[in-house]
Amino acid sequence: MILTGRQIEAAVDAAEIVIRPFDPRHMNPNSYNYTLGRHLKSAEGVLDARREAIWHSATIGDEGYVLVPGRLYLASTAEVIGSETYVTSLIGRSSLGRLGLFVQVTADLGHQGAIHCWTLELAVVQPLRVVPGMPLGQVSFWRTAGTVTSYSGMYGQSSAPTPFWPPSLA
């Protein structure tokens, strides 16, 4: 069952959900608006799922950064987000989809126990300037049923944009 905005706020107050920094103006009826952090990675050329890619790092300044089509970008949320109690789901904002920005194209599920700045998958259909702190999407929180096992994998440990790791397919 999905938490309402009021339940999310109460869970943040009770330290059952971590959203840091937390801004009550970012609350929605069933989610919280997460924002773009300052770190970005991109890869050029052909990506091969069997090998590590060479990623170029950039810092998004106050003037923003122009994303271009034909390239995958990895960014991170400005907020540390997660919970030992609830499962998270991160999706993009429909308003940014209308600008041709696709956020979290494939991996929207965040397991219990993963508490960090989240890696975001970004792709655009036309050049688009993004700026740090802009709302990129919503995170919702879900109750689980059954015995809980906290996530302890490599993708739940880093707060920087984390590229694909080929052994993760093994």
GROMACS .gro file of C-alpha atoms in nm:
model
  170
    1MET     CA    1   0.000   0.000   0.000
    2ILE     CA    2   0.135   0.345  -0.092
    3LEU     CA    3   0.181   0.608   0.179
    4THR     CA    4   0.000   0.940   0.156
    5GLY     CA    5   0.190   1.266   0.177
    6ARG     CA    6   0.085   1.309   0.540
    7GLN     CA    7   0.203   0.956   0.622
    8ILE     CA    8   0.538   1.028   0.452
    9GLU     CA    9   0.583   1.343   0.662
   10ALA     CA   10   0.492   1.156   0.981
   11ALA     CA   11   0.738   0.876   0.892
   12VAL     CA   12   1.013   1.135   0.831
   13ASP     CA   13   0.936   1.291   1.171
   14ALA     CA   14   0.949   0.942   1.330
   15ALA     CA   15   1.282   0.864   1.155
   16GLU     CA   16   1.122   0.572   0.966
   17ILE     CA   17   1.194   0.747   0.634
   18VAL     CA   18   1.509   0.944   0.555
   19ILE     CA   19   1.478   1.246   0.324
   20ARG     CA   20   1.769   1.479   0.385
   21PRO     CA   21   1.740   1.768   0.333
   22PHE     CA   22   1.362   1.762   0.376
   23ASP     CA   23   1.146   2.048   0.245
   24PRO     CA   24   0.773   2.025   0.328
   25ARG     CA   25   0.697   2.234   0.015
   26HIS     CA   26   0.805   1.930  -0.192
   27MET     CA   27   0.524   1.711  -0.056
   28ASN     CA   28   0.256   1.577  -0.290
   29PRO     CA   29  -0.061   1.380  -0.209
   30ASN     CA   30   0.128   1.045  -0.239
   31SER     CA   31   0.493   1.136  -0.295
   32TYR     CA   32   0.782   1.375  -0.236
   33ASN     CA   33   0.953   1.575  -0.514
   34TYR     CA   34   1.323   1.486  -0.527
   35THR     CA   35   1.570   1.725  -0.689
   36LEU     CA   36   1.878   1.710  -0.911
   37GLY     CA   37   2.217   1.702  -0.742
   38ARG     CA   38   2.536   1.856  -0.883
   39HIS     CA   39   2.714   1.541  -1.005
   40LEU     CA   40   2.675   1.397  -1.354
   41LYS     CA   41   2.842   1.121  -1.554
   42SER     CA   42   2.817   1.041  -1.923
   43ALA     CA   43   2.969   0.784  -2.157
   44GLU     CA   44   3.045   0.822  -2.524
   45GLY     CA   45   3.047   0.561  -2.794
   46VAL     CA   46   2.917   0.208  -2.774
   47LEU     CA   47   2.838   0.073  -2.429
   48ASP     CA   48   2.906  -0.300  -2.389
   49ALA     CA   49   2.720  -0.479  -2.108
   50ARG     CA   50   3.016  -0.719  -2.072
   51ARG     CA   51   3.272  -0.448  -1.999
   52GLU     CA   52   3.313  -0.143  -1.783
   53ALA     CA   53   3.263   0.179  -1.975
   54ILE     CA   54   3.475   0.491  -1.951
   55TRP     CA   55   3.261   0.755  -1.785
   56HIS     CA   56   3.325   1.129  -1.790
   57SER     CA   57   3.235   1.320  -1.474
   58ALA     CA   58   3.099   1.674  -1.466
   59THR     CA   59   2.976   1.912  -1.200
   60ILE     CA   60   2.653   2.094  -1.277
   61GLY     CA   61   2.712   2.461  -1.198
   62ASP     CA   62   2.450   2.718  -1.109
   63GLU     CA   63   2.421   2.810  -1.479
   64GLY     CA   64   2.312   2.453  -1.553
   65TYR     CA   65   2.425   2.184  -1.792
   66VAL     CA   66   2.289   2.110  -2.139
   67LEU     CA   67   2.198   1.745  -2.193
   68VAL     CA   68   2.213   1.634  -2.557
   69PRO     CA   69   2.030   1.352  -2.737
   70GLY     CA   70   2.203   1.023  -2.810
   71ARG     CA   71   2.384   1.004  -2.479
   72LEU     CA   72   2.301   0.841  -2.147
   73TYR     CA   73   2.359   1.052  -1.839
   74LEU     CA   74   2.381   0.937  -1.480
   75ALA     CA   75   2.301   1.197  -1.217
   76SER     CA   76   2.213   1.180  -0.851
   77THR     CA   77   1.943   1.314  -0.629
   78ALA     CA   78   2.036   1.611  -0.413
   79GLU     CA   79   1.863   1.434  -0.125
   80VAL     CA   80   1.962   1.127   0.072
   81ILE     CA   81   1.648   0.912   0.049
   82GLY     CA   82   1.548   0.572   0.182
   83SER     CA   83   1.407   0.364   0.461
   84GLU     CA   84   1.459   0.048   0.662
   85THR     CA   85   1.080   0.025   0.693
   86TYR     CA   86   0.941   0.113   0.348
   87VAL     CA   87   1.021   0.037  -0.015
   88THR     CA   88   1.084   0.341  -0.235
   89SER     CA   89   0.980   0.401  -0.593
   90LEU     CA   90   1.139   0.687  -0.789
   91ILE     CA   91   0.979   0.813  -1.109
   92GLY     CA   92   1.023   1.117  -1.333
   93ARG     CA   93   0.794   1.419  -1.346
   94SER     CA   94   0.541   1.426  -1.627
   95SER     CA   95   0.613   1.798  -1.679
   96LEU     CA   96   0.975   1.715  -1.765
   97GLY     CA   97   0.862   1.431  -1.989
   98ARG     CA   98   0.675   1.697  -2.186
   99LEU     CA   99   1.012   1.869  -2.236
  100GLY     CA  100   1.161   1.546  -2.371
  101LEU     CA  101   1.351   1.444  -2.056
  102PHE     CA  102   1.325   1.081  -1.952
  103VAL     CA  103   1.418   1.015  -1.588
  104GLN     CA  104   1.452   0.672  -1.425
  105VAL     CA  105   1.377   0.493  -1.749
  106THR     CA  106   1.412   0.141  -1.608
  107ALA     CA  107   1.505   0.120  -1.241
  108ASP     CA  108   1.242   0.279  -1.020
  109LEU     CA  109   1.244   0.033  -0.728
  110GLY     CA  110   1.449   0.108  -0.417
  111HIS     CA  111   1.476  -0.174  -0.167
  112GLN     CA  112   1.439  -0.139   0.207
  113GLY     CA  113   1.774  -0.060   0.365
  114ALA     CA  114   1.909   0.140   0.069
  115ILE     CA  115   1.949   0.494   0.205
  116HIS     CA  116   2.162   0.726  -0.007
  117CYS     CA  117   2.156   0.979  -0.291
  118TRP     CA  118   1.999   0.784  -0.578
  119THR     CA  119   2.154   0.738  -0.921
  120LEU     CA  120   1.919   0.871  -1.188
  121GLU     CA  121   1.916   0.763  -1.552
  122LEU     CA  122   1.863   1.066  -1.778
  123ALA     CA  123   1.805   1.081  -2.154
  124VAL     CA  124   1.667   1.361  -2.372
  125VAL     CA  125   1.512   1.380  -2.718
  126GLN     CA  126   1.631   1.738  -2.776
  127PRO     CA  127   1.894   1.955  -2.604
  128LEU     CA  128   1.775   2.054  -2.257
  129ARG     CA  129   1.939   2.262  -1.984
  130VAL     CA  130   1.908   2.122  -1.632
  131VAL     CA  131   2.008   2.301  -1.314
  132PRO     CA  132   2.096   2.168  -0.969
  133GLY     CA  133   1.808   2.171  -0.726
  134MET     CA  134   1.537   2.148  -0.993
  135PRO     CA  135   1.261   1.897  -0.915
  136LEU     CA  136   1.320   1.591  -1.137
  137GLY     CA  137   1.066   1.343  -1.009
  138GLN     CA  138   0.871   1.195  -0.723
  139VAL     CA  139   0.959   0.930  -0.470
  140SER     CA  140   0.680   0.727  -0.316
  141PHE     CA  141   0.696   0.488  -0.023
  142TRP     CA  142   0.526   0.150   0.003
  143ARG     CA  143   0.448  -0.084   0.292
  144THR     CA  144   0.564  -0.443   0.257
  145ALA     CA  145   0.407  -0.769   0.366
  146GLY     CA  146   0.601  -1.062   0.503
  147THR     CA  147   0.949  -1.094   0.648
  148VAL     CA  148   1.174  -0.798   0.565
  149THR     CA  149   1.530  -0.840   0.440
  150SER     CA  150   1.724  -0.514   0.399
  151TYR     CA  151   1.912  -0.454   0.074
  152SER     CA  152   2.289  -0.475   0.108
  153GLY     CA  153   2.406  -0.474  -0.254
  154MET     CA  154   2.660  -0.241  -0.414
  155TYR     CA  155   2.405  -0.006  -0.570
  156GLY     CA  156   2.262   0.079  -0.228
  157GLN     CA  157   2.590   0.202  -0.085
  158SER     CA  158   2.698   0.493  -0.306
  159SER     CA  159   2.571   0.849  -0.306
  160ALA     CA  160   2.751   0.942  -0.629
  161PRO     CA  161   2.611   0.853  -0.973
  162THR     CA  162   2.696   0.483  -0.999
  163PRO     CA  163   2.757   0.336  -1.347
  164PHE     CA  164   2.672  -0.015  -1.454
  165TRP     CA  165   2.900  -0.282  -1.312
  166PRO     CA  166   2.934  -0.581  -1.552
  167PRO     CA  167   2.970  -0.849  -1.280
  168SER     CA  168   2.622  -0.745  -1.158
  169LEU     CA  169   2.480  -0.947  -1.449
  170ALA     CA  170   2.650  -1.267  -1.331
   0.00000   0.00000   0.00000
